[in-house]
Amino acid sequence: MENKSPKFGVGLRREHYPYLMEKPNTDIDWFEVISENYMNTEGRPMSVLESIRKDYPITCHGVGMSLGSSNDIDPNYLKDLKLLIDRVDPFLVSDHLAWNHFNGIRLHELIPVPYHEECLEVITNHIDHVQNELKRQIAIENIIAYFNYKSSTMKECEFLNLLTQKTGCLILLDINNVYVNAKNFQFNPVDFIKTIPKKSIAQIHLAGFTDMGNFLFDTHAEPVHPEVWNLLETFLDYIPENVPIMIEWDENVPEFQQLEDELNKVRKIVKKGIKNEVREPSELIY
């Protein structure tokens, strides 16, 4: 495998398999793969992944761990994930602060959790269990929510902060998700990000939302919006220098070259230099 610094990456999507199997020269440093697409399979996705893994570092990003469920973490799920990790040696393993598995039923959506002490204890125990089973730190991503629980007694960012303190887990900071939630629920995205301990930020996600008129919808179907670029640029001084940054694009997936162009916008923003101060909220577009 070529020794590339894993700084600027994109999500590996099946639409790009034929192009990538031609082994083109790319501007990509690393790929993020959806763990469940490659767990417990010997089909074409795995053969493509193993071919790409010869040339690039990867991360495994899951959607099915269901850390927020009151049920125990599915042992078969963890077993399959560990087999994948042993096989492809990702430099980071991550999942979401959410639940989608209960009493044997799996949902296709990531459901937010209530932010209170009882839920914090449940998820802390789940993360401890997962990290012990996988024998590594994992990163937890802040998710999109379209409703709040009346039982919540703290903010999402405070909840994430406490999880890092209690478990030593890392944070996958999705800046698009922060912006969309801030817009939909009318809070300050600057306050959210500044609450996340910078030493815990292990990876950055960027993506495009869809403006539905009276709310923003997290579709990953468009280029990153200017407001999200603005938020990234604002926090360049807060994000640890070598944290990997990637573009997610899941719907209306463009040609690979367009994805590379989108990623190169990140390179240009980072190359412009580190900001000396976090700008005041009034200077941000939100």
CSV table of C-alpha atoms in Angstrom, one decimal:
chain,number,residue,atom,x,y,z
A,1,MET,CA,0.0,0.0,0.0
A,2,GLU,CA,1.3,3.5,-0.9
A,3,ASN,CA,2.2,5.5,2.2
A,4,LYS,CA,-0.3,8.4,2.0
A,5,SER,CA,-1.2,10.7,4.9
A,6,PRO,CA,-4.8,10.1,5.7
A,7,LYS,CA,-5.9,13.7,5.7
A,8,PHE,CA,-8.5,14.2,2.9
A,9,GLY,CA,-10.9,11.4,2.1
A,10,VAL,CA,-14.3,10.5,0.6
A,11,GLY,CA,-16.9,7.8,1.2
A,12,LEU,CA,-16.5,4.7,-1.0
A,13,ARG,CA,-19.7,4.2,-2.9
A,14,ARG,CA,-20.6,1.3,-5.3
A,15,GLU,CA,-21.3,3.8,-8.1
A,16,HIS,CA,-17.6,4.4,-8.3
A,17,TYR,CA,-16.5,0.7,-8.2
A,18,PRO,CA,-15.9,0.4,-12.0
A,19,TYR,CA,-13.9,3.6,-12.1
A,20,LEU,CA,-11.7,2.8,-9.1
A,21,MET,CA,-11.1,-0.8,-10.3
A,22,GLU,CA,-9.2,0.8,-13.3
A,23,LYS,CA,-6.7,2.0,-10.7
A,24,PRO,CA,-6.7,5.7,-11.7
A,25,ASN,CA,-4.5,8.3,-10.1
A,26,THR,CA,-6.7,10.2,-7.6
A,27,ASP,CA,-6.5,13.2,-5.3
A,28,ILE,CA,-7.9,11.0,-2.5
A,29,ASP,CA,-5.8,10.2,0.6
A,30,TRP,CA,-8.2,7.6,2.1
A,31,PHE,CA,-11.7,6.1,1.9
A,32,GLU,CA,-14.4,5.7,4.5
A,33,VAL,CA,-16.5,2.5,4.0
A,34,ILE,CA,-19.9,1.7,5.5
A,35,SER,CA,-19.1,-1.2,7.8
A,36,GLU,CA,-22.4,-3.1,7.2
A,37,ASN,CA,-21.8,-3.2,3.4
A,38,TYR,CA,-18.7,-5.4,3.9
A,39,MET,CA,-19.5,-7.4,7.0
A,40,ASN,CA,-20.2,-11.1,6.6
A,41,THR,CA,-19.8,-11.2,2.8
A,42,GLU,CA,-17.4,-12.6,0.3
A,43,GLY,CA,-19.1,-10.9,-2.7
A,44,ARG,CA,-18.1,-8.2,-5.1
A,45,PRO,CA,-18.1,-5.4,-2.5
A,46,MET,CA,-15.5,-7.2,-0.4
A,47,SER,CA,-13.3,-8.0,-3.4
A,48,VAL,CA,-13.5,-4.3,-4.4
A,49,LEU,CA,-12.7,-3.2,-0.9
A,50,GLU,CA,-9.7,-5.5,-0.6
A,51,SER,CA,-8.4,-4.2,-3.9
A,52,ILE,CA,-8.8,-0.6,-2.8
A,53,ARG,CA,-7.3,-1.3,0.6
A,54,LYS,CA,-4.0,-2.3,-1.2
A,55,ASP,CA,-3.7,1.4,-2.3
A,56,TYR,CA,-5.4,3.4,0.4
A,57,PRO,CA,-6.0,3.6,4.2
A,58,ILE,CA,-9.6,3.2,5.1
A,59,THR,CA,-12.0,3.8,8.0
A,60,CYS,CA,-15.0,1.7,9.0
A,61,HIS,CA,-18.1,3.8,9.6
A,62,GLY,CA,-21.1,1.9,10.9
A,63,VAL,CA,-24.8,2.5,11.0
A,64,GLY,CA,-26.0,-0.6,12.9
A,65,MET,CA,-24.3,-0.7,16.3
A,66,SER,CA,-27.3,0.9,18.0
A,67,LEU,CA,-25.4,2.3,21.0
A,68,GLY,CA,-28.6,4.0,22.2
A,69,SER,CA,-30.8,0.9,22.5
A,70,SER,CA,-31.8,-0.3,25.9
A,71,ASN,CA,-31.0,-3.8,24.6
A,72,ASP,CA,-27.5,-5.2,24.8
A,73,ILE,CA,-25.2,-4.7,21.8
A,74,ASP,CA,-25.9,-7.6,19.4
A,75,PRO,CA,-23.0,-10.1,19.9
A,76,ASN,CA,-23.2,-11.4,16.4
A,77,TYR,CA,-23.0,-7.8,15.0
A,78,LEU,CA,-19.8,-7.2,17.0
A,79,LYS,CA,-18.4,-10.6,15.9
A,80,ASP,CA,-18.9,-9.7,12.3
A,81,LEU,CA,-17.5,-6.2,12.7
A,82,LYS,CA,-14.4,-7.5,14.5
A,83,LEU,CA,-13.8,-10.0,11.6
A,84,LEU,CA,-14.0,-7.0,9.1
A,85,ILE,CA,-11.6,-4.9,11.3
A,86,ASP,CA,-9.1,-7.8,11.4
A,87,ARG,CA,-9.3,-8.2,7.7
A,88,VAL,CA,-9.0,-4.6,6.5
A,89,ASP,CA,-7.2,-2.9,9.4
A,90,PRO,CA,-9.0,0.5,9.4
A,91,PHE,CA,-7.3,3.4,11.1
A,92,LEU,CA,-10.6,4.4,12.7
A,93,VAL,CA,-13.8,2.6,13.6
A,94,SER,CA,-16.9,4.8,14.2
A,95,ASP,CA,-20.7,4.7,14.6
A,96,HIS,CA,-23.5,7.1,15.6
A,97,LEU,CA,-25.0,8.4,18.8
A,98,ALA,CA,-28.3,6.8,18.0
A,99,TRP,CA,-30.4,3.6,18.1
A,100,ASN,CA,-32.0,1.5,15.4
A,101,HIS,CA,-32.2,-2.0,16.9
A,102,PHE,CA,-34.7,-3.1,19.5
A,103,ASN,CA,-35.9,-6.6,20.5
A,104,GLY,CA,-34.6,-8.2,17.3
A,105,ILE,CA,-36.1,-5.5,15.0
A,106,ARG,CA,-33.7,-3.4,12.9
A,107,LEU,CA,-34.8,0.0,11.6
A,108,HIS,CA,-33.3,1.7,8.6
A,109,GLU,CA,-33.2,5.1,10.3
A,110,LEU,CA,-30.9,6.4,12.9
A,111,ILE,CA,-33.1,7.5,15.9
A,112,PRO,CA,-31.7,10.1,18.3
A,113,VAL,CA,-31.5,9.3,22.0
A,114,PRO,CA,-32.8,11.4,25.0
A,115,TYR,CA,-30.0,13.3,26.7
A,116,HIS,CA,-30.4,12.5,30.4
A,117,GLU,CA,-28.4,10.6,33.0
A,118,GLU,CA,-30.1,7.2,32.6
A,119,CYS,CA,-29.5,7.1,28.9
A,120,LEU,CA,-25.9,8.3,29.5
A,121,GLU,CA,-25.3,5.3,31.8
A,122,VAL,CA,-26.7,2.9,29.2
A,123,ILE,CA,-24.6,4.2,26.3
A,124,THR,CA,-21.5,4.5,28.5
A,125,ASN,CA,-21.8,0.8,29.3
A,126,HIS,CA,-22.4,0.0,25.7
A,127,ILE,CA,-19.3,1.9,24.5
A,128,ASP,CA,-17.2,0.3,27.2
A,129,HIS,CA,-18.4,-3.1,26.1
A,130,VAL,CA,-17.7,-2.4,22.4
A,131,GLN,CA,-14.2,-0.9,23.1
A,132,ASN,CA,-13.3,-3.9,25.2
A,133,GLU,CA,-14.6,-6.4,22.6
A,134,LEU,CA,-12.9,-4.6,19.7
A,135,LYS,CA,-9.8,-3.8,21.8
A,136,ARG,CA,-9.7,-0.2,20.5
A,137,GLN,CA,-11.2,3.2,20.8
A,138,ILE,CA,-14.2,4.0,18.7
A,139,ALA,CA,-15.5,7.3,17.5
A,140,ILE,CA,-19.1,8.5,18.0
A,141,GLU,CA,-20.8,10.8,15.5
A,142,ASN,CA,-23.3,13.5,16.3
A,143,ILE,CA,-26.4,12.8,14.3
A,144,ILE,CA,-29.3,14.7,12.7
A,145,ALA,CA,-32.5,15.0,14.7
A,146,TYR,CA,-35.9,16.2,13.6
A,147,PHE,CA,-37.5,16.1,17.1
A,148,ASN,CA,-36.5,16.5,20.7
A,149,TYR,CA,-37.4,14.4,23.8
A,150,LYS,CA,-39.2,16.2,26.6
A,151,SER,CA,-37.2,14.0,29.0
A,152,SER,CA,-33.8,15.4,27.9
A,153,THR,CA,-32.0,17.3,30.7
A,154,MET,CA,-28.9,18.3,28.8
A,155,LYS,CA,-27.8,19.4,25.3
A,156,GLU,CA,-26.4,16.9,22.7
A,157,CYS,CA,-22.9,18.5,22.8
A,158,GLU,CA,-22.9,18.2,26.6
A,159,PHE,CA,-23.9,14.6,26.4
A,160,LEU,CA,-21.1,13.8,23.9
A,161,ASN,CA,-18.6,15.6,26.1
A,162,LEU,CA,-19.6,13.4,29.1
A,163,LEU,CA,-19.4,10.2,26.9
A,164,THR,CA,-15.8,11.0,26.0
A,165,GLN,CA,-15.0,11.7,29.7
A,166,LYS,CA,-16.6,8.4,30.9
A,167,THR,CA,-15.4,6.0,28.2
A,168,GLY,CA,-12.4,7.6,26.5
A,169,CYS,CA,-14.2,7.3,23.2
A,170,LEU,CA,-13.5,9.7,20.3
A,171,ILE,CA,-15.8,12.0,18.4
A,172,LEU,CA,-16.5,12.0,14.7
A,173,LEU,CA,-17.7,15.6,14.3
A,174,ASP,CA,-20.1,16.0,11.5
A,175,ILE,CA,-20.1,19.8,10.8
A,176,ASN,CA,-23.1,19.5,8.4
A,177,ASN,CA,-25.1,17.8,11.1
A,178,VAL,CA,-24.2,20.5,13.5
A,179,TYR,CA,-25.3,23.2,11.1
A,180,VAL,CA,-28.6,21.5,10.1
A,181,ASN,CA,-29.6,20.9,13.7
A,182,ALA,CA,-28.6,24.4,14.7
A,183,LYS,CA,-30.8,25.8,11.9
A,184,ASN,CA,-33.8,23.5,12.6
A,185,PHE,CA,-33.7,23.9,16.4
A,186,GLN,CA,-32.4,27.5,16.5
A,187,PHE,CA,-29.2,27.1,18.5
A,188,ASN,CA,-25.7,28.4,18.0
A,189,PRO,CA,-23.4,26.0,16.1
A,190,VAL,CA,-20.4,27.8,17.5
A,191,ASP,CA,-21.4,26.9,21.1
A,192,PHE,CA,-21.9,23.3,20.1
A,193,ILE,CA,-18.5,22.8,18.5
A,194,LYS,CA,-16.7,24.7,21.3
A,195,THR,CA,-18.2,22.3,23.8
A,196,ILE,CA,-16.7,19.2,22.1
A,197,PRO,CA,-13.2,18.7,23.6
A,198,LYS,CA,-10.8,19.3,20.7
A,199,LYS,CA,-8.5,16.5,21.8
A,200,SER,CA,-11.3,14.0,21.2
A,201,ILE,CA,-12.1,15.0,17.6
A,202,ALA,CA,-10.9,12.1,15.5
A,203,GLN,CA,-12.5,12.8,12.2
A,204,ILE,CA,-14.6,15.4,10.4
A,205,HIS,CA,-17.6,14.8,8.1
A,206,LEU,CA,-18.9,17.2,5.5
A,207,ALA,CA,-22.0,16.7,3.4
A,208,GLY,CA,-24.8,18.5,1.6
A,209,PHE,CA,-28.3,19.1,3.0
A,210,THR,CA,-31.5,19.9,1.1
A,211,ASP,CA,-33.4,23.0,2.0
A,212,MET,CA,-37.1,22.0,2.3
A,213,GLY,CA,-38.3,25.6,2.8
A,214,ASN,CA,-39.3,25.4,6.5
A,215,PHE,CA,-36.5,23.0,7.6
A,216,LEU,CA,-33.2,21.5,6.4
A,217,PHE,CA,-33.2,17.9,5.4
A,218,ASP,CA,-30.0,15.8,5.7
A,219,THR,CA,-29.9,14.2,2.3
A,220,HIS,CA,-26.2,14.0,1.4
A,221,ALA,CA,-27.5,14.6,-2.1
A,222,GLU,CA,-25.9,18.0,-2.9
A,223,PRO,CA,-22.5,19.7,-2.7
A,224,VAL,CA,-21.5,21.1,0.7
A,225,HIS,CA,-23.4,24.3,1.3
A,226,PRO,CA,-21.5,27.7,1.8
A,227,GLU,CA,-22.7,27.9,5.3
A,228,VAL,CA,-21.1,24.6,6.2
A,229,TRP,CA,-17.8,25.6,4.5
A,230,ASN,CA,-18.0,28.7,6.5
A,231,LEU,CA,-18.4,26.8,9.8
A,232,LEU,CA,-15.4,24.5,8.8
A,233,GLU,CA,-13.2,27.5,8.1
A,234,THR,CA,-14.2,29.2,11.3
A,235,PHE,CA,-13.1,26.2,13.3
A,236,LEU,CA,-9.8,25.4,11.6
A,237,ASP,CA,-7.9,26.6,14.6
A,238,TYR,CA,-10.0,24.4,16.9
A,239,ILE,CA,-9.7,21.2,15.0
A,240,PRO,CA,-6.4,19.3,15.6
A,241,GLU,CA,-4.1,19.8,12.6
A,242,ASN,CA,-3.9,16.2,11.4
A,243,VAL,CA,-7.6,15.2,11.9
A,244,PRO,CA,-8.9,13.4,8.7
A,245,ILE,CA,-11.6,15.3,6.9
A,246,MET,CA,-14.0,13.7,4.4
A,247,ILE,CA,-16.9,14.3,2.0
A,248,GLU,CA,-20.0,12.2,2.3
A,249,TRP,CA,-22.3,11.9,-0.8
A,250,ASP,CA,-25.0,9.2,-0.7
A,251,GLU,CA,-27.8,10.3,-3.0
A,252,ASN,CA,-27.5,11.6,-6.6
A,253,VAL,CA,-24.0,10.4,-6.4
A,254,PRO,CA,-21.9,12.3,-8.9
A,255,GLU,CA,-19.0,11.2,-11.1
A,256,PHE,CA,-15.9,10.5,-9.1
A,257,GLN,CA,-14.1,13.5,-10.6
A,258,GLN,CA,-16.8,15.8,-9.2
A,259,LEU,CA,-16.4,14.2,-5.8
A,260,GLU,CA,-12.6,14.9,-6.0
A,261,ASP,CA,-13.3,18.5,-6.9
A,262,GLU,CA,-15.5,18.8,-3.8
A,263,LEU,CA,-12.8,17.4,-1.7
A,264,ASN,CA,-10.2,19.7,-3.2
A,265,LYS,CA,-12.3,22.6,-1.8
A,266,VAL,CA,-11.4,21.3,1.6
A,267,ARG,CA,-7.7,21.3,0.7
A,268,LYS,CA,-7.9,24.9,-0.4
A,269,ILE,CA,-9.7,26.0,2.8
A,270,VAL,CA,-7.1,24.2,4.9
A,271,LYS,CA,-4.2,25.6,2.8
A,272,LYS,CA,-5.5,29.1,3.4
A,273,GLY,CA,-4.2,28.7,6.9
A,274,ILE,CA,-5.2,28.4,10.5
A,275,LYS,CA,-7.5,31.1,11.9
A,276,ASN,CA,-6.2,32.9,15.0
A,277,GLU,CA,-9.6,33.2,16.7
A,278,VAL,CA,-13.0,31.7,16.5
A,279,ARG,CA,-15.3,34.3,14.9
A,280,GLU,CA,-18.3,35.6,16.8
A,281,PRO,CA,-21.6,34.0,15.9
A,282,SER,CA,-22.9,37.1,14.2
A,283,GLU,CA,-20.2,36.7,11.6
A,284,LEU,CA,-21.3,33.2,10.6
A,285,ILE,CA,-23.9,32.5,8.0
A,286,TYR,CA,-26.7,30.6,9.8
